[in-house]
Backbone as a ProteinNet text record, in pm:
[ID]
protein_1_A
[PRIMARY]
XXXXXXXXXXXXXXXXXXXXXXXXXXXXXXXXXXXXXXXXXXXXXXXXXXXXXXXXXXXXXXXXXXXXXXXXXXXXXXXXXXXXXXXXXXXXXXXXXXXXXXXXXXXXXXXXXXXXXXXXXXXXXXXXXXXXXXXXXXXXXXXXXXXXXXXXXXXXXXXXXXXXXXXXXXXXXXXXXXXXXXXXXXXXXXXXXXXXXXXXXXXXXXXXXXXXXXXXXXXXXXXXXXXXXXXXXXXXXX
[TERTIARY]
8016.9	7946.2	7835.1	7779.8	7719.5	7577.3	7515	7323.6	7257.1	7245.6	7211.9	7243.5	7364.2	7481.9	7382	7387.8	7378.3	7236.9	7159.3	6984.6	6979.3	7050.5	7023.5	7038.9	7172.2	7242	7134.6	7074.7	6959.9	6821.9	6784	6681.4	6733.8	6828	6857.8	6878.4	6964	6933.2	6786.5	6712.6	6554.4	6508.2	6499.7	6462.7	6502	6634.9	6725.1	6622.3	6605.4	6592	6429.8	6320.1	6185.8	6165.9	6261.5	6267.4	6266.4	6386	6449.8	6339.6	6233.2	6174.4	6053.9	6038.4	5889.9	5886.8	6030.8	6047	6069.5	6101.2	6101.7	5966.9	5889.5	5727.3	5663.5	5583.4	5497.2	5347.5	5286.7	5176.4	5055.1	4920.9	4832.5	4777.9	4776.1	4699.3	4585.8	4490.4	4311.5	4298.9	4173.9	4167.3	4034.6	3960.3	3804.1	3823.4	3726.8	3732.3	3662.5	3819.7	3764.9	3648.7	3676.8	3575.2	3395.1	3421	3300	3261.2	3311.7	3321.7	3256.9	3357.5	3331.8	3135.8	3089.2	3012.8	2896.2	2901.3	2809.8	2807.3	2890	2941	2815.8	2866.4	2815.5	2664	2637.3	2442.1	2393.1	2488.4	2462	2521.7	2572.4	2558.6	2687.2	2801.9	2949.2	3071.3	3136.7	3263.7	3338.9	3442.4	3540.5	3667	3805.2	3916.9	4071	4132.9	4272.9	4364.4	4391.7	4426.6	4603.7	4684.5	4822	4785.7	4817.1	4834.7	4674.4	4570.2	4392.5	4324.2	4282.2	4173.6	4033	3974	3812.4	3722.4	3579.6	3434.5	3356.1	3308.2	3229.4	3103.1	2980.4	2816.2	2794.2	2684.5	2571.1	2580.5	2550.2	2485.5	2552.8	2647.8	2737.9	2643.5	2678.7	2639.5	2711.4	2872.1	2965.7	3108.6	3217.7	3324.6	3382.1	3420.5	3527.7	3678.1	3752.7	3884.6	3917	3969.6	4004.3	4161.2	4217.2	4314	4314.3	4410.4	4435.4	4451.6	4430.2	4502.5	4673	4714.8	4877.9	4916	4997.4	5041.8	4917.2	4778	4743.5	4738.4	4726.9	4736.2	4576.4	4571.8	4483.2	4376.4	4395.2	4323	4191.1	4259.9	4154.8	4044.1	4054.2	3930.5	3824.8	3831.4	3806.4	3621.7	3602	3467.7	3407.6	3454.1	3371.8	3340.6	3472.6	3416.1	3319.2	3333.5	3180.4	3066.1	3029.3	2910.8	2889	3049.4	2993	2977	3018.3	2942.1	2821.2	2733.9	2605.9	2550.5	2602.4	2492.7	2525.2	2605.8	2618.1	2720	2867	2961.8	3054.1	3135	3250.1	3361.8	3408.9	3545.1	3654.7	3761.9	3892.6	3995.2	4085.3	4136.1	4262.5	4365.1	4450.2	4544.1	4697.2	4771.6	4913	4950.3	5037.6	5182.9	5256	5410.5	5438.1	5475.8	5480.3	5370.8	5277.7	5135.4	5123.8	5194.8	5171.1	5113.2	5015.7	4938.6	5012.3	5097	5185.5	5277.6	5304.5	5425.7	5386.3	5243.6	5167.3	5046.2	5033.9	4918	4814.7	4943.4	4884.4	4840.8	4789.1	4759.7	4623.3	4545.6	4377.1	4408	4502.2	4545.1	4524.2	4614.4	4636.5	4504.9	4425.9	4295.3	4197.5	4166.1	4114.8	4115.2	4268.9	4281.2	4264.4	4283.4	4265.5	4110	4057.7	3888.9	3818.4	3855.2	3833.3	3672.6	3648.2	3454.2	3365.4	3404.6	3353.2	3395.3	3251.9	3267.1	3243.4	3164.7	3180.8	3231.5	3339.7	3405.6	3391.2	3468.9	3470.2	3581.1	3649.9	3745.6	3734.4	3767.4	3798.9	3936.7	3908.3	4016.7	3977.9	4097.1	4063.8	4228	4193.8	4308.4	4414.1	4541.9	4680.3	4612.3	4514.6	4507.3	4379.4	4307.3	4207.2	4237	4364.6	4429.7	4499.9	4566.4	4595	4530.3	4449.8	4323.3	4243.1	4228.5	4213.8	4322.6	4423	4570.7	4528.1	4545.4	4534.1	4385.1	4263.2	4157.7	4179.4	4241.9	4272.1	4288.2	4352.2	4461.2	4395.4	4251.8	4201.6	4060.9	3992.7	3863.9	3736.9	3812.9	3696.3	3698.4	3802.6	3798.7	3675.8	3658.3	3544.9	3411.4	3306.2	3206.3	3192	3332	3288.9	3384.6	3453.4	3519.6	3500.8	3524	3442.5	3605.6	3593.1	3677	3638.2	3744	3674.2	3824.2	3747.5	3867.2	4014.3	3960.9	4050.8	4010.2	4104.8	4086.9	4162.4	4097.5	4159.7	4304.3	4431.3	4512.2	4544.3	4460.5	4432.1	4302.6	4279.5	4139.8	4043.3	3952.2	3853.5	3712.1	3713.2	3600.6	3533.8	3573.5	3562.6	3512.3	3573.3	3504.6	3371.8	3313.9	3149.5	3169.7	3252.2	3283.4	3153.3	3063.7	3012.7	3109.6	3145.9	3232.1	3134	3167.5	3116.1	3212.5	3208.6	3343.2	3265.9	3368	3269.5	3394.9	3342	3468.6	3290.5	3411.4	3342	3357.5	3208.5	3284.2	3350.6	3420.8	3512.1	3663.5	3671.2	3793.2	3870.3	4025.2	4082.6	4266.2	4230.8	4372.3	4336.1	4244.4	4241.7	4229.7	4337	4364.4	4273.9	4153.6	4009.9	4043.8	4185	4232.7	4243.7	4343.8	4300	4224.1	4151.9	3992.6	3892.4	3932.7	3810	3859.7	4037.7	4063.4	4043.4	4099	4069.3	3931.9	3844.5	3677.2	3654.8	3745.8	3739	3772.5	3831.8	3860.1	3768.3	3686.9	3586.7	3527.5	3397.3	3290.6	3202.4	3158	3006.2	2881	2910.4	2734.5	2797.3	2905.4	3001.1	2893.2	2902.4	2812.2	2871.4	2853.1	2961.2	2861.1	2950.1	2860	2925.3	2882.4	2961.4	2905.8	2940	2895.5	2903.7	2812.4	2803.6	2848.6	2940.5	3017.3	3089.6	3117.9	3252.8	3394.6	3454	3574	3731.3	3830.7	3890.6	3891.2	3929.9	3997.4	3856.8	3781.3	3637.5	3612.1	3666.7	3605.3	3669.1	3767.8	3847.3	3854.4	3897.7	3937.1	4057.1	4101	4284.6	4275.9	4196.3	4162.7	4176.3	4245	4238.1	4392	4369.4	4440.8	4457	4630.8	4700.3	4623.8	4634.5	4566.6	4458.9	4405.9	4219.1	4116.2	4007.8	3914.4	3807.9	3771.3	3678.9	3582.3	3542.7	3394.8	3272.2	3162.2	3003.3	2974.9	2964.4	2905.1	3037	2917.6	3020.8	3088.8	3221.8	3270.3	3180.3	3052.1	2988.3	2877.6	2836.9	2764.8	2788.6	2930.3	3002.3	3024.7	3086.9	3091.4	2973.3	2884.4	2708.1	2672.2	2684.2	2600	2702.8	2835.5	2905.6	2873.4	2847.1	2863.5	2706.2	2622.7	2428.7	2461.1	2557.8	2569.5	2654	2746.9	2809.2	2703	2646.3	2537.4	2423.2	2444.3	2336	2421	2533.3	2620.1	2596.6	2540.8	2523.3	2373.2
3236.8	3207.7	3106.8	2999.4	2906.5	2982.9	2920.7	3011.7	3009.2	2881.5	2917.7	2942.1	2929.8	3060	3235.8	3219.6	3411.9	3455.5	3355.2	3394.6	3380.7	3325.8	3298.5	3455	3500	3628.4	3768.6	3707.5	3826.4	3819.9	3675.5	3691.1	3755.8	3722.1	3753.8	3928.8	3978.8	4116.7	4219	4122.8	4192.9	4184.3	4076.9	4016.5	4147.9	4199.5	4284.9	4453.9	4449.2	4639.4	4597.9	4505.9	4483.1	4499.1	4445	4477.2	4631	4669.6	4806.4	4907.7	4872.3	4950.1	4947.8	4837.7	4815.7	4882.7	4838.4	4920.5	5020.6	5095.6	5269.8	5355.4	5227.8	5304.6	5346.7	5426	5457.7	5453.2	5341.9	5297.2	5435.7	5385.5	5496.3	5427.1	5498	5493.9	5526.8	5429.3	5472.3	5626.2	5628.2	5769	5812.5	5702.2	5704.3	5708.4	5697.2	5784.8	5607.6	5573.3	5403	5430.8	5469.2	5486.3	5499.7	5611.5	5599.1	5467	5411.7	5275.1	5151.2	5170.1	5054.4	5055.6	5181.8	5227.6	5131.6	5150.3	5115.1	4948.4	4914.4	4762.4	4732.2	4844.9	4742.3	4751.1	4848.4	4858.7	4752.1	4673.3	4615.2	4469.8	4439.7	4318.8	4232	4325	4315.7	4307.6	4180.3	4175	4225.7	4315	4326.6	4315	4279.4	4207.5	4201.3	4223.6	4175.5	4087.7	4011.1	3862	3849.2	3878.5	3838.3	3929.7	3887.6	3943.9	4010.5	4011	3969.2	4096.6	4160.3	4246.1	4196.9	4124.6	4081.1	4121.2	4088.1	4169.3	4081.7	4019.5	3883.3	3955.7	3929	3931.5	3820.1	3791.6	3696.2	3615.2	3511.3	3460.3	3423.9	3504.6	3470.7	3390.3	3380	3307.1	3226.7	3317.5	3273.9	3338.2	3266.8	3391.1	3447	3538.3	3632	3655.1	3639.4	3677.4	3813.9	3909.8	3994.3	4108.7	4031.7	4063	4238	4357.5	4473	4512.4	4635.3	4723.4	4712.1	4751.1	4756.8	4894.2	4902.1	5023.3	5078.2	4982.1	5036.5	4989.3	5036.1	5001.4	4877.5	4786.5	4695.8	4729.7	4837	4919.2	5001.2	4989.5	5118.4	5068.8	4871.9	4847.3	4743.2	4839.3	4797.1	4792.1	4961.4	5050.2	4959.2	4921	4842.8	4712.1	4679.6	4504	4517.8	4592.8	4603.9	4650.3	4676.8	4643.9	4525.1	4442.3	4323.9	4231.7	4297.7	4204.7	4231.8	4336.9	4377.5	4257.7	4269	4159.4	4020.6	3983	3822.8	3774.4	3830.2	3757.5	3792.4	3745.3	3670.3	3742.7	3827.4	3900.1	3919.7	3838.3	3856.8	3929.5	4047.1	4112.4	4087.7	4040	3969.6	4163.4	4076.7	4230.4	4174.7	4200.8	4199.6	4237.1	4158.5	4238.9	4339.4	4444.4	4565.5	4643.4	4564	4630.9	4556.3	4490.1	4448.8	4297.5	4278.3	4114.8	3986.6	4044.4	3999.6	3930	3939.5	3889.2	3789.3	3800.7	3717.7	3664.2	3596.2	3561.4	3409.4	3350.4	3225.4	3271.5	3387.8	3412.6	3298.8	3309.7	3267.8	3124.3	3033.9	2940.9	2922.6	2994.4	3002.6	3040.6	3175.1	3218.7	3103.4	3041.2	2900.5	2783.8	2789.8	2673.4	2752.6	2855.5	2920.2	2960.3	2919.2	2968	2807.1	2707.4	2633.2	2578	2665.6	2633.2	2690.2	2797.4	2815.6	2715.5	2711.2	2582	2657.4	2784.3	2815.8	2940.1	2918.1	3080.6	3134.8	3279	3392.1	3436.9	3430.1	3569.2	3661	3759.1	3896.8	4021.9	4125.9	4182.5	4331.4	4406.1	4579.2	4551.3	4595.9	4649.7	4513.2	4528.1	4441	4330.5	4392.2	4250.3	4186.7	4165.5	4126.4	4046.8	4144.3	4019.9	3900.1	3937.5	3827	3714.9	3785.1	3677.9	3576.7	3642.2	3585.2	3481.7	3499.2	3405.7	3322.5	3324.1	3229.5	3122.1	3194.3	3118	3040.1	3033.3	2965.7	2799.5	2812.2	2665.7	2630.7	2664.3	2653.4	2689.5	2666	2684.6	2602.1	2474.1	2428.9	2458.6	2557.4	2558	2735.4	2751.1	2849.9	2845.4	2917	2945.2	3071.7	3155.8	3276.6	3384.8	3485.5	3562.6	3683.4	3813.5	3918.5	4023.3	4070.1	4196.7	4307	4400.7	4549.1	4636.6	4693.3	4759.9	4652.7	4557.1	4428.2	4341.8	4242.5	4162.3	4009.3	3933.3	3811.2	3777.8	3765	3713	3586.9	3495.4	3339.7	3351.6	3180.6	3137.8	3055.4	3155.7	3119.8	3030.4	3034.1	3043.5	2899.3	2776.5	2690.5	2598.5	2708.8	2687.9	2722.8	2669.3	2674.9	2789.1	2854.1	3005.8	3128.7	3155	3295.5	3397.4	3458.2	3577.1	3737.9	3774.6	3973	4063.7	4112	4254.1	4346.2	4453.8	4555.9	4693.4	4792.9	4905.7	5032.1	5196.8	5257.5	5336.8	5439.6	5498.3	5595.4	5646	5761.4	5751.3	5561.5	5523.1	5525.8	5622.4	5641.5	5572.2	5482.3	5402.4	5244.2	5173	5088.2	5095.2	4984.4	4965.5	4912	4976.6	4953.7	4881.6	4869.3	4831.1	4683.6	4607.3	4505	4418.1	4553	4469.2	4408.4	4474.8	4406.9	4307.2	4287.8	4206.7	4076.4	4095.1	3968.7	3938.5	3975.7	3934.6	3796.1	3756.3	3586.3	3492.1	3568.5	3421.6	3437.6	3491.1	3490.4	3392.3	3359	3242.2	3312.5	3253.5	3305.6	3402.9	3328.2	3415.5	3491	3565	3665.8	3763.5	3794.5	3957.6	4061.6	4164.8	4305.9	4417.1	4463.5	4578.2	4727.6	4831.4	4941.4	5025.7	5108.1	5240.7	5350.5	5364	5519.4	5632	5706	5805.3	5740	5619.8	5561	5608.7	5569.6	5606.5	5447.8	5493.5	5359.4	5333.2	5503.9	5490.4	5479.8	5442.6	5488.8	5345.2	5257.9	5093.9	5118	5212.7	5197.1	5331.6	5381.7	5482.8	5496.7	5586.9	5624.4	5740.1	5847	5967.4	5960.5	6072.8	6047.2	5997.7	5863.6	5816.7	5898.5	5909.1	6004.7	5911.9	6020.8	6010.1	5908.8	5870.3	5911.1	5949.2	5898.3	6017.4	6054.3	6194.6	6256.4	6215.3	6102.6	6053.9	6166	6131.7	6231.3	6142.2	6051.5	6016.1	5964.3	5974.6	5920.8	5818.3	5837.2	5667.3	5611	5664.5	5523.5	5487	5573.2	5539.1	5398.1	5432.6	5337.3	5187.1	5233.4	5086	5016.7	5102.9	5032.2	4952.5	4970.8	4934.5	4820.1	4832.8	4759.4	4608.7	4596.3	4545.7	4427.3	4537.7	4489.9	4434.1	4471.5	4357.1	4230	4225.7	4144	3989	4092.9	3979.5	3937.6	3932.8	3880	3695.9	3706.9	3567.3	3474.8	3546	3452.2	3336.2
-2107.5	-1982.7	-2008.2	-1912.4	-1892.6	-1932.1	-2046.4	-2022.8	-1938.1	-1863	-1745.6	-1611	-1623	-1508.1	-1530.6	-1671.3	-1702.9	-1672.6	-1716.3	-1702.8	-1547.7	-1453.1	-1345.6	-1294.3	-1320.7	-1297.3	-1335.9	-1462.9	-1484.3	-1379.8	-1373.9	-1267.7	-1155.8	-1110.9	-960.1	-961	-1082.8	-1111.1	-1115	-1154.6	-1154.5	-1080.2	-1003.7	-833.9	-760.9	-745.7	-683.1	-722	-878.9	-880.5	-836.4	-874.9	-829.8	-680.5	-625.8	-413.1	-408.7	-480	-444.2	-450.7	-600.9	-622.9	-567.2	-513.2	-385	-297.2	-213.2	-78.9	-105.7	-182.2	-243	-258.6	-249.3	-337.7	-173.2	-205.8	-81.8	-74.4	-6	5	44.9	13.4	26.1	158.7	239.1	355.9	381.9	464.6	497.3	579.2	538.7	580.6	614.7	682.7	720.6	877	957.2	1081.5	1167.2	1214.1	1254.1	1398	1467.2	1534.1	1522.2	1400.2	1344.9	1281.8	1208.1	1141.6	1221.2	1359.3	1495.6	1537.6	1524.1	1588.7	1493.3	1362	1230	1292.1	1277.3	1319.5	1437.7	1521.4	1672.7	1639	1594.5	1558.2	1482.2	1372	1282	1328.7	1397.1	1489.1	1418	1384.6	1305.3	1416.7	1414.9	1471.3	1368.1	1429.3	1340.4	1444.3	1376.6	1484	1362	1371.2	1411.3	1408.3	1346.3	1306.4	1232.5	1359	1263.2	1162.4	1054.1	909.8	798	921.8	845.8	951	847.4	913.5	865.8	986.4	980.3	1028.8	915.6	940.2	954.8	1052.2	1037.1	1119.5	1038.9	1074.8	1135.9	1225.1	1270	1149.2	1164.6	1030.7	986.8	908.9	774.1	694.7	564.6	428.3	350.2	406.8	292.4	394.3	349.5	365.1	244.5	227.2	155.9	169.8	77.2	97.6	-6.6	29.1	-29.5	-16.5	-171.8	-228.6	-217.5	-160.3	-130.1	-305.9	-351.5	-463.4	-453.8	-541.6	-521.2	-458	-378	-301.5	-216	-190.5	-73.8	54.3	166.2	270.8	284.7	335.2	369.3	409.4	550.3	591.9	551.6	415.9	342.7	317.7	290	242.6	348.3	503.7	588.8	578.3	514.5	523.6	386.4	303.4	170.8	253.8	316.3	376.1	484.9	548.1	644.4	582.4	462.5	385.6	300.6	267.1	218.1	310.7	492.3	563	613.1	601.3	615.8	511.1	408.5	333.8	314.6	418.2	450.3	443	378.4	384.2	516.5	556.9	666	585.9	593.3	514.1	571.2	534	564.7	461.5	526.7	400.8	459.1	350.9	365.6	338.6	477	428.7	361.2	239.4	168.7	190.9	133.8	182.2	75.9	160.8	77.5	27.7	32.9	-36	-142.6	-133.1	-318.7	-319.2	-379.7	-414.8	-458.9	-566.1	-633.8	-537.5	-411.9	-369.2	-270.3	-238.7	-166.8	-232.9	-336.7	-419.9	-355.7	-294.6	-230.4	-102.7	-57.5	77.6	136.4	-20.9	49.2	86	93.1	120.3	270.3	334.3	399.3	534.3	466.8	526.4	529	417.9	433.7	512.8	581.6	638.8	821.5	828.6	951	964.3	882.1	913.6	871	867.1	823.4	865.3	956.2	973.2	871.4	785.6	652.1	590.1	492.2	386.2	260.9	236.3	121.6	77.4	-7.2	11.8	-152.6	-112.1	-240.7	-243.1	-359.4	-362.9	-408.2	-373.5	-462.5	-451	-516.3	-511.5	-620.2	-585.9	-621.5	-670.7	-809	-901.9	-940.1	-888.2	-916.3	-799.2	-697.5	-580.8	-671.5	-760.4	-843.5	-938.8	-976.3	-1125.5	-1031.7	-901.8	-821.7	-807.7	-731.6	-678.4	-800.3	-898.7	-1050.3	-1069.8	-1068.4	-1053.2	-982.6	-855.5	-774.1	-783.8	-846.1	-824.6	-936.5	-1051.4	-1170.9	-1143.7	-1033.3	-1014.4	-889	-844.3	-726.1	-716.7	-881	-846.5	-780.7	-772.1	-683	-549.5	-511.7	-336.7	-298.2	-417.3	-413.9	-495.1	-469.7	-575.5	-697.6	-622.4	-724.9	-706.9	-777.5	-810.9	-822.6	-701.8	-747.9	-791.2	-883.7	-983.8	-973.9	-917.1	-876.8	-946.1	-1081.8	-1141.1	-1171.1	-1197.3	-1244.3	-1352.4	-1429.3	-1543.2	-1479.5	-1566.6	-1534.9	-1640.2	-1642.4	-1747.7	-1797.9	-1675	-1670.9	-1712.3	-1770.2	-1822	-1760.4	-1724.8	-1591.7	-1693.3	-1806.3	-1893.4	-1879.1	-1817.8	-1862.7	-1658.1	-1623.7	-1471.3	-1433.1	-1331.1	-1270.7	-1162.2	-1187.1	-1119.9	-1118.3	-1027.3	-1039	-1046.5	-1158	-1204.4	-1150.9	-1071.3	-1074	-1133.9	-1246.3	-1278.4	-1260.1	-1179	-1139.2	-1185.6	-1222.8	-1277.1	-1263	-1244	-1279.6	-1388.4	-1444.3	-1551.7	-1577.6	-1460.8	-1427.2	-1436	-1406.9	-1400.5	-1494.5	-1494.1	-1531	-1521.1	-1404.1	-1396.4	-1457.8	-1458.6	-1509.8	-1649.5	-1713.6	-1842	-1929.7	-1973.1	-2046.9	-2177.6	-2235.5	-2347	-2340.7	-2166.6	-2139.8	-2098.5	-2018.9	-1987.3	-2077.2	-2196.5	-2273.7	-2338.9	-2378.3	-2412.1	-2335.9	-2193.8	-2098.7	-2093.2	-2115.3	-2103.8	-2170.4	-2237.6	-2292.6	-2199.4	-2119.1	-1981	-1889.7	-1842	-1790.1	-1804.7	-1725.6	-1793	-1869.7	-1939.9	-2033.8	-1983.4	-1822.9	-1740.8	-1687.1	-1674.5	-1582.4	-1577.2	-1489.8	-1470	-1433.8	-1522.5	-1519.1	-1467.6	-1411.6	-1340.3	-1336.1	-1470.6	-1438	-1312.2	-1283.6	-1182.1	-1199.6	-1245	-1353.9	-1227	-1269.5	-1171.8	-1114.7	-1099.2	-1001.8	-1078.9	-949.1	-973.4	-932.5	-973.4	-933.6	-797.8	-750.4	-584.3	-469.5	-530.7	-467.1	-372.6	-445.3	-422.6	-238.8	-198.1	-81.9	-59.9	114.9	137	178.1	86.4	71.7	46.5	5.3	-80.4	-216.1	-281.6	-428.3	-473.2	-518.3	-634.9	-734.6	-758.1	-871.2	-1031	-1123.1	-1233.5	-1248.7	-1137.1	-1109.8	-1214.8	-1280.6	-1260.7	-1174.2	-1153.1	-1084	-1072.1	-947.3	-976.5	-928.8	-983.1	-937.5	-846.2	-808.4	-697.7	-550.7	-462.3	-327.1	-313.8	-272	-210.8	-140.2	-27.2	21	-27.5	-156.2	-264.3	-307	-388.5	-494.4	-370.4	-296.9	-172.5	-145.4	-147.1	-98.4	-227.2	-384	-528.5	-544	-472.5	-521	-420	-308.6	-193.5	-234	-272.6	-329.3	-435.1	-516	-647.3	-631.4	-508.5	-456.2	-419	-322.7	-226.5	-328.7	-437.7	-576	-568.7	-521.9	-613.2	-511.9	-389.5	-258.8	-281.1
[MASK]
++++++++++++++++++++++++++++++++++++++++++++++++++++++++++++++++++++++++++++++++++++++++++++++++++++++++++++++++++++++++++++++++++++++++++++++++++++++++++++++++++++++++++++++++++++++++++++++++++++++++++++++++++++++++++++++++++++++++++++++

């Protein structure tokens, strides 16, 4: 057989069980009380809206916008209650919703959010978990179209080190699904002034509300603890 007849035959085979096994998986769904949510908003002078494929939190003001890459297998939704505190402290947040849940299959999304918001001039990405190493991906080959990169329970596998990127890594020390083995290895692609930020008692599933993430650890402090320290160390890069 032709080699590349056969390698074609293997991609298209992995292509095939990678679908199968997407659409098989079952996403974690939000689980905060939107109403209550709406209410925080209207006191605090927060549109939030609806957009095709984009759930947005835009403040008065704005400073900046935000794009933010979902976790893998969670619903978009979940990280509605974190983005309305990183729009309390100035950013414009659009959370992009993934096919399938997964980052990976939509990595060029902020492309796209960029050119549909195109009255922001200075943006951010970020991202929670598999949507972090994404968003890391994507800002690689596209860092001048931002100022800065925020990592929540994520590593970069591209080399950011050499860009004028404000880097935030943020993890807590409870977390038990992120791979601490590659995180420290990836810490070389970073830039030099990266600023890491643990959260003593955080947890992975904390950054969002979904409830508890399987093999988790038990954080001591609150999810709107961990969302608030995380959100105040955010609005430092502004």
């Amino acid at each position: 057989m032709n080699y590349n007849l056969r390698m074609k035959k293997i991609f298209y085979a992995l292509t095939i069980i990678f679908c199968l096994l997407v659409f098989s998986c079952k996403s974690y769904n939000s689980t905060f009380d939107f109403d209550e949510l709406k209410l925080e908003c209207e006191q605090n002078n927060i549109t939030l809206s609806t957009d095709d494929f984009y759930l947005t939190a835009f403040p008065q003001n704005a400073k900046a916008g935000l794009i933010f890459y979902p976790g893998g297998l969670v619903s978009y939704e979940a990280y509605l209650p974190l983005m309305v505190k990183f729009a309390e402290q100035g950013f414009a947040c659009v959370i992009v919703q993934m096919p399938s849940d997964f980052a990976i299959l939509n990595s060029y999304a902020a492309y796209r959010v960029q050119m549909r918001y195109s009255e922001i001039s200075r943006w951010f990405l970020a991202g929670h978990s598999l949507g972090g190493a994404m968003a890391a991906d994507y800002i690689a080959s596209h860092s001048g179209d931002f100022e800065g990169l925020i990592l929540l329970a994520a590593y970069s596998t591209k080399n950011l080190s050499n860009t004028n990127l404000k880097v935030l890594s943020v993890y807590g020390s409870k977390d038990e699904v992120l791979n601490k083995t590659n995180y420290q290895k990836y810490k070389s692609n970073l830039p030099n002034d990266f600023t890491e930020f643990v959260i003593e008692g955080g947890n992975h599933g904390h950054f969002a509300d979904y409830g508890e993430q399987s093999g988790d650890g038990e954080a001591t402090i609150s999810r709107t603890e961990q969302q608030n320290l995380t959100a105040q160390k955010a609005a430092e890069l502004l």
